[in-house]
CSV table of C-alpha atoms in Angstrom, one decimal:
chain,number,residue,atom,x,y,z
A,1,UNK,CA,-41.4,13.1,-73.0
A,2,UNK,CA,-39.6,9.9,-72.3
A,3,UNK,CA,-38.0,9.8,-68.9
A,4,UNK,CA,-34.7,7.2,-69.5
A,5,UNK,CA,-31.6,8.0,-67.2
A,6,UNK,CA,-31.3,8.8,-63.6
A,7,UNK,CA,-28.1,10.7,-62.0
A,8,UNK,CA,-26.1,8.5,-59.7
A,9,UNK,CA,-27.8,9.2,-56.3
A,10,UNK,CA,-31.7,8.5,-55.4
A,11,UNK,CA,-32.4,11.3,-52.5
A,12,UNK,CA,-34.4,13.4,-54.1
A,13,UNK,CA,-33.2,16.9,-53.5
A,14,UNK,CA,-30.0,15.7,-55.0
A,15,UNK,CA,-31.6,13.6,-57.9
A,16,UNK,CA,-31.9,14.3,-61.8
A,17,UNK,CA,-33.9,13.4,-64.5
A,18,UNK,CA,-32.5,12.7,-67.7
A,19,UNK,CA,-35.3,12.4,-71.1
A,20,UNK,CA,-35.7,12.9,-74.4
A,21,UNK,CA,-37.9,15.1,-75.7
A,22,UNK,CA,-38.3,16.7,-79.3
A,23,UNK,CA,-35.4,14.8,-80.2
A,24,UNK,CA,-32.9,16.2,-77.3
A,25,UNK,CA,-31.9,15.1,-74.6
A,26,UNK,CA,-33.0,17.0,-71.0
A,27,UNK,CA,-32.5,17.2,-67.6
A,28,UNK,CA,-34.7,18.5,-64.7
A,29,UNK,CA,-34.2,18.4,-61.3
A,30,UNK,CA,-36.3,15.3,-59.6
A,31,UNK,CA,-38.5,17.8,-57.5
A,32,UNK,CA,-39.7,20.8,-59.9
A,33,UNK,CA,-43.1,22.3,-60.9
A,34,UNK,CA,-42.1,21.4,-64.3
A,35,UNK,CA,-43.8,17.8,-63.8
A,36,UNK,CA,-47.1,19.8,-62.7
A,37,UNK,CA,-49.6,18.9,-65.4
A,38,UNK,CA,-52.7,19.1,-63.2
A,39,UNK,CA,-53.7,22.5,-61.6
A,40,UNK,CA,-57.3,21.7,-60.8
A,41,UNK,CA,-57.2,20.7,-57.2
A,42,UNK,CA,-60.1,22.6,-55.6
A,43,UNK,CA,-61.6,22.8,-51.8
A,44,UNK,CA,-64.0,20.0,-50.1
A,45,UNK,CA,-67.4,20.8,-49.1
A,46,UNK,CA,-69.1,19.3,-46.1
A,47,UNK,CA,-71.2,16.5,-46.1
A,48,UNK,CA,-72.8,18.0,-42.8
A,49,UNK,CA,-75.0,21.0,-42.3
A,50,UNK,CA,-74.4,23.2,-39.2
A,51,UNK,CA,-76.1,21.5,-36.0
A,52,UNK,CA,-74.8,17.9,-37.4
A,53,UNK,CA,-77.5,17.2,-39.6
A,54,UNK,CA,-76.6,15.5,-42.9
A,55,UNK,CA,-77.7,16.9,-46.5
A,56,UNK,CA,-80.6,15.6,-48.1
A,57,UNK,CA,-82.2,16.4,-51.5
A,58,UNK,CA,-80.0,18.2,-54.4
A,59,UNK,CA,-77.5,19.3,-51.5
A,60,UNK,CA,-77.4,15.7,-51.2
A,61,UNK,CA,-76.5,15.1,-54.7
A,62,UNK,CA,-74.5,18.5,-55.7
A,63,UNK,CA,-72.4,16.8,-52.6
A,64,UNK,CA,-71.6,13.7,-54.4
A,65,UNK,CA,-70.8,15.4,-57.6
A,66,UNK,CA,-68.4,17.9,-56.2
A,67,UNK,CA,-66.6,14.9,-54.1
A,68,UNK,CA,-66.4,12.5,-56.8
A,69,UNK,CA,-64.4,14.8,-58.4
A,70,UNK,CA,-62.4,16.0,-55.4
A,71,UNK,CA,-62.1,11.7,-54.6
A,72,UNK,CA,-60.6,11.5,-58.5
A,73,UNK,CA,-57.5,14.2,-57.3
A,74,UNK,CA,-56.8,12.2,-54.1
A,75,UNK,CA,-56.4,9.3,-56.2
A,76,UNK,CA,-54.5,11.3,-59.4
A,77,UNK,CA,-52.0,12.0,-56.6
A,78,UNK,CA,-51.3,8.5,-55.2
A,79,UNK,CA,-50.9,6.9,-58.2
A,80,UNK,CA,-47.9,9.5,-58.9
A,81,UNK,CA,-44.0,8.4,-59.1
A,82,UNK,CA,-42.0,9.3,-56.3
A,83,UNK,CA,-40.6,12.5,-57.4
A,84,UNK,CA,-43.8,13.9,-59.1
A,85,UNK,CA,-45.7,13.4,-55.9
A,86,UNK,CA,-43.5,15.8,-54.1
A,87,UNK,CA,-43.4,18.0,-56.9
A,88,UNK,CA,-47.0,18.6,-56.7
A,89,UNK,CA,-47.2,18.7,-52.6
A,90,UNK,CA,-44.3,20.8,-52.4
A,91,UNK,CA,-44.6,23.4,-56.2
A,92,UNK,CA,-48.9,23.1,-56.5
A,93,UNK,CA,-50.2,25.0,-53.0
A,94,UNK,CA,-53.4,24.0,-53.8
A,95,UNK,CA,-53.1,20.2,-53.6
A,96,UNK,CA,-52.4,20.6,-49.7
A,97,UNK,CA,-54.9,23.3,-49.5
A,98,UNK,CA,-57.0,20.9,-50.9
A,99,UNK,CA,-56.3,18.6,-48.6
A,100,UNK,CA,-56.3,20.6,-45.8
A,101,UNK,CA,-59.8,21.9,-47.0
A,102,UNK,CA,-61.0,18.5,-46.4
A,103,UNK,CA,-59.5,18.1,-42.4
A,104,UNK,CA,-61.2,21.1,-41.6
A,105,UNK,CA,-64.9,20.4,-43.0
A,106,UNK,CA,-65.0,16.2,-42.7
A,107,UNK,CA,-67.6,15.2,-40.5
A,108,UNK,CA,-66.6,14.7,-37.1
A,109,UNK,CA,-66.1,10.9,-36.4
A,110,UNK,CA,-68.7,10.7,-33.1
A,111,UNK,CA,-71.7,11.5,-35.8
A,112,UNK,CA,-73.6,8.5,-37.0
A,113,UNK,CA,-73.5,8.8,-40.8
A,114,UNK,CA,-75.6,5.9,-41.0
A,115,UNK,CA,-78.3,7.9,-39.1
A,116,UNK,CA,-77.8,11.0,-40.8
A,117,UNK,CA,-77.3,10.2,-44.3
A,118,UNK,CA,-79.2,7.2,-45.6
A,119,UNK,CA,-77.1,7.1,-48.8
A,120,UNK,CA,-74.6,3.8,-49.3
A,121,UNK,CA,-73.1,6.0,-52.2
A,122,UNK,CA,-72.5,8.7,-50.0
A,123,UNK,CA,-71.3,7.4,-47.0
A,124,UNK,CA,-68.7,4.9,-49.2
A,125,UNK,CA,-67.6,8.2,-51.3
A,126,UNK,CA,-66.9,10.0,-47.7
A,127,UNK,CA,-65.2,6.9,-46.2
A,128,UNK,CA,-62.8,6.2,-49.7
A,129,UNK,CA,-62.2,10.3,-49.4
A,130,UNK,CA,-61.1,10.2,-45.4
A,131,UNK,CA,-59.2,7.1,-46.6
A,132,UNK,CA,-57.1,8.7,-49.1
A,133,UNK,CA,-56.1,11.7,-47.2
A,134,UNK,CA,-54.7,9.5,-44.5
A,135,UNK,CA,-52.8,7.3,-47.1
A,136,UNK,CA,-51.3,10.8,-48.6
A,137,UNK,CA,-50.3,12.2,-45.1
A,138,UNK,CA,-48.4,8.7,-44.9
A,139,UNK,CA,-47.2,8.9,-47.6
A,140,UNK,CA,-45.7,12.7,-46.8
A,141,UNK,CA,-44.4,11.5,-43.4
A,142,UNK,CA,-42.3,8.7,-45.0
A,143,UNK,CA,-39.2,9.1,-46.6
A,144,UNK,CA,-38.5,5.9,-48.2
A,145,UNK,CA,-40.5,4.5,-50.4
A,146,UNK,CA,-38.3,2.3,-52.0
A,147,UNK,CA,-34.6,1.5,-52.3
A,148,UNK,CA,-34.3,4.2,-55.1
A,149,UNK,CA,-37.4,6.4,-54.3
A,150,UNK,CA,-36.2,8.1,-50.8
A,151,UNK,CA,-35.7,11.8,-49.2
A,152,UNK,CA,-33.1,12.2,-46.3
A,153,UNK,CA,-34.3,12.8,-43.3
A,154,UNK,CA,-32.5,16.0,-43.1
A,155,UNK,CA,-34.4,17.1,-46.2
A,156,UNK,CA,-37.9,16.1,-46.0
A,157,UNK,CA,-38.0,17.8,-42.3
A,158,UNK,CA,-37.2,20.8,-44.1
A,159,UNK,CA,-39.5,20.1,-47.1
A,160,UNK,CA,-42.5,19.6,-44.5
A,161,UNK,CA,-41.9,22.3,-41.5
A,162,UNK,CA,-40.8,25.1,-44.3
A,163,UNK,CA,-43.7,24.3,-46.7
A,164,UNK,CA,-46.6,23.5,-44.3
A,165,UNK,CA,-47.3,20.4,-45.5
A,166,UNK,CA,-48.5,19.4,-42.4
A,167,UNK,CA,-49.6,21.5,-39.5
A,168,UNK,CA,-50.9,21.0,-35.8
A,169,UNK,CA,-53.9,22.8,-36.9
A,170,UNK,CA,-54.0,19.9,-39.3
A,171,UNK,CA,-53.1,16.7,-36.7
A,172,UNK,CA,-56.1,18.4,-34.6
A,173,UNK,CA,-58.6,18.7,-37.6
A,174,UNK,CA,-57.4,14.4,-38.5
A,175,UNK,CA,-58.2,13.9,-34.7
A,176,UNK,CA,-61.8,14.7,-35.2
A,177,UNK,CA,-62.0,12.9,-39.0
A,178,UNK,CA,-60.3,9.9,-38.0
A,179,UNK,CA,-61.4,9.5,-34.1
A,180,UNK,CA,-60.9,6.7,-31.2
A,181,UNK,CA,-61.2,3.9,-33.8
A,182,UNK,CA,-58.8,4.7,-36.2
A,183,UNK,CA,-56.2,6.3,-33.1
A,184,UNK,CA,-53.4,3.8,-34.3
A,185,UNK,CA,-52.6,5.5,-37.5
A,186,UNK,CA,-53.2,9.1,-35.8
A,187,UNK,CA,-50.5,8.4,-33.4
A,188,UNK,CA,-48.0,7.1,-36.1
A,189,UNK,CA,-48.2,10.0,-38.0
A,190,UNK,CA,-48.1,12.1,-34.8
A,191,UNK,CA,-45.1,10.0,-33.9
A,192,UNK,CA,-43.6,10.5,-37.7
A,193,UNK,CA,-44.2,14.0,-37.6
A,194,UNK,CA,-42.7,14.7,-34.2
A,195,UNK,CA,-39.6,12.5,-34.7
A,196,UNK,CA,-39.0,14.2,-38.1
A,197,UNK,CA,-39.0,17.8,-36.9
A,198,UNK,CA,-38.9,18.3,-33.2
A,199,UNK,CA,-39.9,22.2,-33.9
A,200,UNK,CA,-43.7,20.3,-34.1
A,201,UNK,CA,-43.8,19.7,-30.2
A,202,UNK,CA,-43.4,23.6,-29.5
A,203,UNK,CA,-45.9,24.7,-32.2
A,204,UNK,CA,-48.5,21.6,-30.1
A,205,UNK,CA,-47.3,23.1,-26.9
A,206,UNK,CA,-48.4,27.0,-28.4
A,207,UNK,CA,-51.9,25.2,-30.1
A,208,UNK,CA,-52.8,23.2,-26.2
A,209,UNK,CA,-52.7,27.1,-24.8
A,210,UNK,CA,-56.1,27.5,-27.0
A,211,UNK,CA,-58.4,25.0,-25.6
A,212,UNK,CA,-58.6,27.2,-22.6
A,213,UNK,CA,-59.8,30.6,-24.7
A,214,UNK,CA,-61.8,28.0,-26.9
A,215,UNK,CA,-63.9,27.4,-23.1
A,216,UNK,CA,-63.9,30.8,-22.7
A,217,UNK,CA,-65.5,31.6,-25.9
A,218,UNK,CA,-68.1,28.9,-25.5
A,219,UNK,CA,-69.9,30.5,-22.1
A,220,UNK,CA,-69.6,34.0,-24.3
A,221,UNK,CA,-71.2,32.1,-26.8
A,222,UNK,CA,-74.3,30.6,-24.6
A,223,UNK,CA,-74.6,34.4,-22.9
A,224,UNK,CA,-75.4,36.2,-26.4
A,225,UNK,CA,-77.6,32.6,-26.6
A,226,UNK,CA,-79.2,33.5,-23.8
A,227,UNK,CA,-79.7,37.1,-24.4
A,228,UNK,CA,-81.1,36.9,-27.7
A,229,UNK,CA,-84.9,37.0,-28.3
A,230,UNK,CA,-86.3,33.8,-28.7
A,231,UNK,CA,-87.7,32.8,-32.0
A,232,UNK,CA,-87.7,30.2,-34.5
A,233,UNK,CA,-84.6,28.4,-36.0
A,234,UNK,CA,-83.5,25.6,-38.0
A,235,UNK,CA,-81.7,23.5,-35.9
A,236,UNK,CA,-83.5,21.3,-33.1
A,237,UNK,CA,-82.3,23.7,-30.5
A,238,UNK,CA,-80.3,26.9,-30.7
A,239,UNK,CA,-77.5,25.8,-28.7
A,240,UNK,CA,-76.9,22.6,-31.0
A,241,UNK,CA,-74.0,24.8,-33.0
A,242,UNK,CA,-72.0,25.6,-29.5
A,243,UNK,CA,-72.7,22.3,-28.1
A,244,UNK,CA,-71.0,20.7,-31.0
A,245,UNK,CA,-68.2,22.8,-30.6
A,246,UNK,CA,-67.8,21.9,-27.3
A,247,UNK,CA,-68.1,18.2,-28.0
A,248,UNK,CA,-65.0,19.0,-30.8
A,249,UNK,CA,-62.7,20.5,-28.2
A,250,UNK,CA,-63.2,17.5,-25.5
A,251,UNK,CA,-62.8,14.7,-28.1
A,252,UNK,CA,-59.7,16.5,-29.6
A,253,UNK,CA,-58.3,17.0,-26.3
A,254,UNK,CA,-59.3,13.5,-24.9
A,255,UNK,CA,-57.8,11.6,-28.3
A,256,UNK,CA,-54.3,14.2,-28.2
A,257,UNK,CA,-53.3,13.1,-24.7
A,258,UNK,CA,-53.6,9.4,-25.7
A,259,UNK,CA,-52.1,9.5,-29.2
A,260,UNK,CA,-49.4,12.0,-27.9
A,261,UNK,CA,-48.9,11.2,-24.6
A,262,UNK,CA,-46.1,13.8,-24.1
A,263,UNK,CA,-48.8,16.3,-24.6
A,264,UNK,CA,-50.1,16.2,-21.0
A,265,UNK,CA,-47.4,18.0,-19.7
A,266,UNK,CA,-48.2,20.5,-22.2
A,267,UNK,CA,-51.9,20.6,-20.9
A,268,UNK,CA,-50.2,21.0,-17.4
A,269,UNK,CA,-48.3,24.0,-18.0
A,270,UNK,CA,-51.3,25.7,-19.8
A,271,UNK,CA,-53.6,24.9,-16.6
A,272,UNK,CA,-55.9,23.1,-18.9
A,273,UNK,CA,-57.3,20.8,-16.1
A,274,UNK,CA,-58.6,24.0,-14.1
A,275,UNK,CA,-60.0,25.0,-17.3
A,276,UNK,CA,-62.0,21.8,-17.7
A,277,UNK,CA,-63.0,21.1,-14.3
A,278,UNK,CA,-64.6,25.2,-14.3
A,279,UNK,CA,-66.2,24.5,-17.7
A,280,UNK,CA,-67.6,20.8,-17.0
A,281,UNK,CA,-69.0,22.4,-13.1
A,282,UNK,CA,-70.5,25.9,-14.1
A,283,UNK,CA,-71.2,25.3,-17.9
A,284,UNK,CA,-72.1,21.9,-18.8
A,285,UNK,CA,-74.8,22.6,-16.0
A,286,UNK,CA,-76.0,25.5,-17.7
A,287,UNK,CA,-76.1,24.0,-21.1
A,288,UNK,CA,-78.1,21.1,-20.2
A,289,UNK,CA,-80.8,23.3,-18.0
A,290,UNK,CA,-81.6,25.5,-20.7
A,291,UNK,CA,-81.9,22.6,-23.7
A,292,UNK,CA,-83.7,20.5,-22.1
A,293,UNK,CA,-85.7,23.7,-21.1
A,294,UNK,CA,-86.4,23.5,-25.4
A,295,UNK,CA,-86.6,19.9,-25.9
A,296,UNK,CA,-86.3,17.6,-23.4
A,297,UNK,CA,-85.8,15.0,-26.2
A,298,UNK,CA,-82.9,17.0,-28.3
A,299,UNK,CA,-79.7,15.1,-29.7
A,300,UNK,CA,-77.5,17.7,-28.2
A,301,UNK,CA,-78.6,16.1,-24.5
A,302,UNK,CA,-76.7,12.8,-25.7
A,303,UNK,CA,-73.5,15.1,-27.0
A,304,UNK,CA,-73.2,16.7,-23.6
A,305,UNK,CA,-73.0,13.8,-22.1
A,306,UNK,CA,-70.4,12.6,-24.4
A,307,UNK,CA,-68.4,16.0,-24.1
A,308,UNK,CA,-68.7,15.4,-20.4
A,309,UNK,CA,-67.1,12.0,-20.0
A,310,UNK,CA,-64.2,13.0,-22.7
A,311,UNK,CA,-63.6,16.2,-20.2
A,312,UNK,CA,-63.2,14.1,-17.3
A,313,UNK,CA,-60.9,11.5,-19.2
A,314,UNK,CA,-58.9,14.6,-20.5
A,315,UNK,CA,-58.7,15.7,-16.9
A,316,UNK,CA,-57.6,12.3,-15.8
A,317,UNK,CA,-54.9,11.7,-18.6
A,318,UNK,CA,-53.3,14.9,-17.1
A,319,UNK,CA,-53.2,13.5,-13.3
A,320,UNK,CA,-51.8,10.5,-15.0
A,321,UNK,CA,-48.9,12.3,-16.2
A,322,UNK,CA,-47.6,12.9,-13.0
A,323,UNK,CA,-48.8,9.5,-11.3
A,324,UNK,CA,-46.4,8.1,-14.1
A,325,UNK,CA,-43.4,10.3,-12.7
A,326,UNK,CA,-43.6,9.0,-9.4
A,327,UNK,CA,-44.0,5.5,-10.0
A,328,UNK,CA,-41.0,5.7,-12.5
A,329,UNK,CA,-39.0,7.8,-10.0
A,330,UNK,CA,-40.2,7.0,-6.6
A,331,UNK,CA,-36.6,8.7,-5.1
A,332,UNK,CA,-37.9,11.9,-7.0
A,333,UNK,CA,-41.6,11.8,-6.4
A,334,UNK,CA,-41.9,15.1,-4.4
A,335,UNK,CA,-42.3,17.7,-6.8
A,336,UNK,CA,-44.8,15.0,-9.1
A,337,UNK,CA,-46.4,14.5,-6.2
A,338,UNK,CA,-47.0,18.1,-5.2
A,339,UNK,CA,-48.6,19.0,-8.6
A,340,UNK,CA,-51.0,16.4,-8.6
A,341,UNK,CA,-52.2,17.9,-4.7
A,342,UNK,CA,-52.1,21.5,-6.1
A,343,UNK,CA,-54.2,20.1,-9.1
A,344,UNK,CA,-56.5,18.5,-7.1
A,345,UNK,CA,-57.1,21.3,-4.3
A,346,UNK,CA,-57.6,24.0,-7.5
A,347,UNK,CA,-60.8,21.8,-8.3
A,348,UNK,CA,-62.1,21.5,-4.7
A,349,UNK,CA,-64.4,24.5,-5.2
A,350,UNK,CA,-65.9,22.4,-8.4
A,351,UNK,CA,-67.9,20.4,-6.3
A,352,UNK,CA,-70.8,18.6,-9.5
A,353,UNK,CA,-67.5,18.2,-11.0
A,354,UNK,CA,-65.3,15.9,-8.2
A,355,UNK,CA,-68.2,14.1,-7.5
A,356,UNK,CA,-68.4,13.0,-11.0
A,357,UNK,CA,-64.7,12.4,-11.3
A,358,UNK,CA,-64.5,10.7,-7.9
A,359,UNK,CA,-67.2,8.2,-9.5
A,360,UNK,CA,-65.1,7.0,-12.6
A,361,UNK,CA,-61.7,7.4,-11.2
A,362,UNK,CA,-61.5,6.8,-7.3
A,363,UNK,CA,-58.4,9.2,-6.0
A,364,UNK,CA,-58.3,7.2,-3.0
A,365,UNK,CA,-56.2,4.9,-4.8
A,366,UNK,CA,-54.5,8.0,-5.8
A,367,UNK,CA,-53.4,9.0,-2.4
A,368,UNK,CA,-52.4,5.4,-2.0
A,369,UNK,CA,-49.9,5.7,-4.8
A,370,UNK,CA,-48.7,8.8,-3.3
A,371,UNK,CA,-48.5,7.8,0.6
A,372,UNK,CA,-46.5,4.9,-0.5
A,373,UNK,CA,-43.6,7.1,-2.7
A,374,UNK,CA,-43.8,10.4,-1.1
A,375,UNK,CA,-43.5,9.9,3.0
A,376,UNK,CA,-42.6,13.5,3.2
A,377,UNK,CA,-46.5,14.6,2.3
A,378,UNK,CA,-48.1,14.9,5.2
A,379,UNK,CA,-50.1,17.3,4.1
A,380,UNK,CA,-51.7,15.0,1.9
A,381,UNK,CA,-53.6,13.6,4.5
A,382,UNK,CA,-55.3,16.5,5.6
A,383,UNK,CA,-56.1,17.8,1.4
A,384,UNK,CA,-57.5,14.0,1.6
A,385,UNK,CA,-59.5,14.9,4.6
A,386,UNK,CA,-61.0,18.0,3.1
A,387,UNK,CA,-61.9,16.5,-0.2
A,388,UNK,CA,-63.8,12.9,1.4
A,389,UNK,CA,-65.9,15.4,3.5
A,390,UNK,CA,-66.9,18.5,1.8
């Protein structure tokens, strides 16, 4: 098939292709499943083992032979023209499953891989792969590619919302790949996404509501931990799994509010700062007593105190929000002002966790910031009274 004519317009839900082929002359429509020649997009496997340990041995290799092959599809697909790239994201489900395969199982960014996979072909085949996923989410986000290879806006916000190409589920999943080094390319495709279909910020709104019932389900978790009979297992304690989870929700949260900053007032209206400041008093606590109960020396000692400062940073991106309203609306800074009391006082009870929040971020400053933009507060003084002296 030779491709030779194109119709008069480039935006590619309008464009045709014109070719010969067995001695005629065709046309197809620019995005079809007709220029599918490649089915064979399968899922990614994890390079990590449950309780963040990387494979070793012939999981080690079976690892590299299965993502070689998965790295060779990333690569098929960004060498594609314009209109056969769509084709395939938009006609072939399972190159986004595949893709979306790989968001879900890549190892989260706070693991060392130098420490837990002493393999230079390895780690370089997992770094190229996390690579060329970003660079095809890019390349979904962006509508012009050139001056004849573009997609109105119009269009490709209906090509991405109506065929899932990308999905919070998905931005949340890249959080964790990508993490705090790599947060400038998270928050332009946050940014790209968002701009291109505004329906994004309600589904993020509906997807901040679950870090809550994630909490929840973490202290359910260490109860049936801590009801079980004790016994051997494979990982270096038997709360490794839940801690790990718990480090995933703090770090996602943490990175959100700072690559999306509008999220915050999302987090707000969901009460996720009670959330954190019950989970990080009552069950960080807990966690810690009964690991270093097991091992006093265990890894997952280091990740709570990771998922500890990254809840407090969460909790402190949220304050933020409002501190930002009244100091860019001083004439309107009663109601901001009010929120960040009423968010305060619901932690007072959480007393291991506003000592430790106190120590990183002083709210005497706080009240400063308020006292001076809000002369109507003068209950502020007394809630400042209670918290120096409980």
């Amino acid at each position: 098939m030779t491709e030779f004519k194109k119709s008069s317009t480039n935006n590619l839900l309008e464009l045709k292709i014109t070719f010969f082929q067995d001695g005629e002359i065709k046309s197809i429509p620019a995005l079809d499943r007709r220029w599918i020649t490649k089915t064979d997009f399968f899922a990614y496997t994890s390079l990590v083992k449950p309780g963040g340990q990387g494979k070793t041995g012939i999981d080690l290799e079976e690892w590299k032979y299965q993502a070689h092959k998965f790295s060779k599809n990333l690569r098929f697909l960004l060498r594609l023209e314009h209109h056969k790239f769509w084709s395939y994201v938009v006609h072939e489900k399972s190159v986004m499953a595949s893709v979306s395969s790989f968001l879900q199982e890549s190892t989260p960014f706070y693991l060392d891989l130098e420490r837990i996979v002493p393999d230079n072909i390895a780690k370089t085949l997992y770094n190229d792969i996390l690579r060329d996923v970003v660079r095809i989410l890019c390349r979904i986000v962006t509508n012009k590619e050139a001056e004849n290879k573009w997609i109105s806006k119009n269009d490709l916000r209906n090509l991405i919302y109506s065929n899932y190409l990308i999905t919070i589920p998905m931005l949340m999943d890249l959080i964790l790949a990508c993490g705090e080094g790599n947060t400038k390319i998270v928050k332009k495709i946050f940014e790209s996404v968002i701009h291109i279909q505004p329906s994004y910020e309600s589904d993020l709104e509906d997807a901040i509501h679950s870090f809550p019932k994630a909490m929840c389900n973490v202290v359910r978790e260490i109860e049936d931990l801590e009801n079980s009979a004790s016994g051997a297992y494979d990982l270096d304690t038997p709360y490794d799994e839940v801690v790990l989870f718990s480090l995933d929700c703090a770090y996602t949260l943490s990175i959100l509010v700072d690559v999306w900053p509008p999220a915050r007032k999302f987090c707000a209206k969901a009460g996720v700062q009670s959330s954190l400041s019950r989970f990080y008093d009552s069950t960080i606590p807990n966690l810690w007593k009964n690991i270093h109960v097991i091992n006093p020396y265990a890894l997952a000692l280091n990740w709570l105190n990771h998922t500890r400062i990254q809840l407090l940073r969460s909790y402190r991106a949220i304050v933020n929000y409002f501190i930002e309203e009244v100091l860019h609306e001083p004439e309107k800074s009663l109601e901001p002002s009010e929120q960040i009391i009423s968010i305060f006082t619901e932690s007072l009870t959480n007393k291991t966790f506003v000592i430790d929040y106190e120590r990183m971020y002083p709210i005497e400053v706080d009240f400063d910031i308020l006292k001076q933009a809000c002369n109507k507060l003068y209950p502020l003084i007394i809630f400042r009274s209670r918290y120096l002296n409980f």
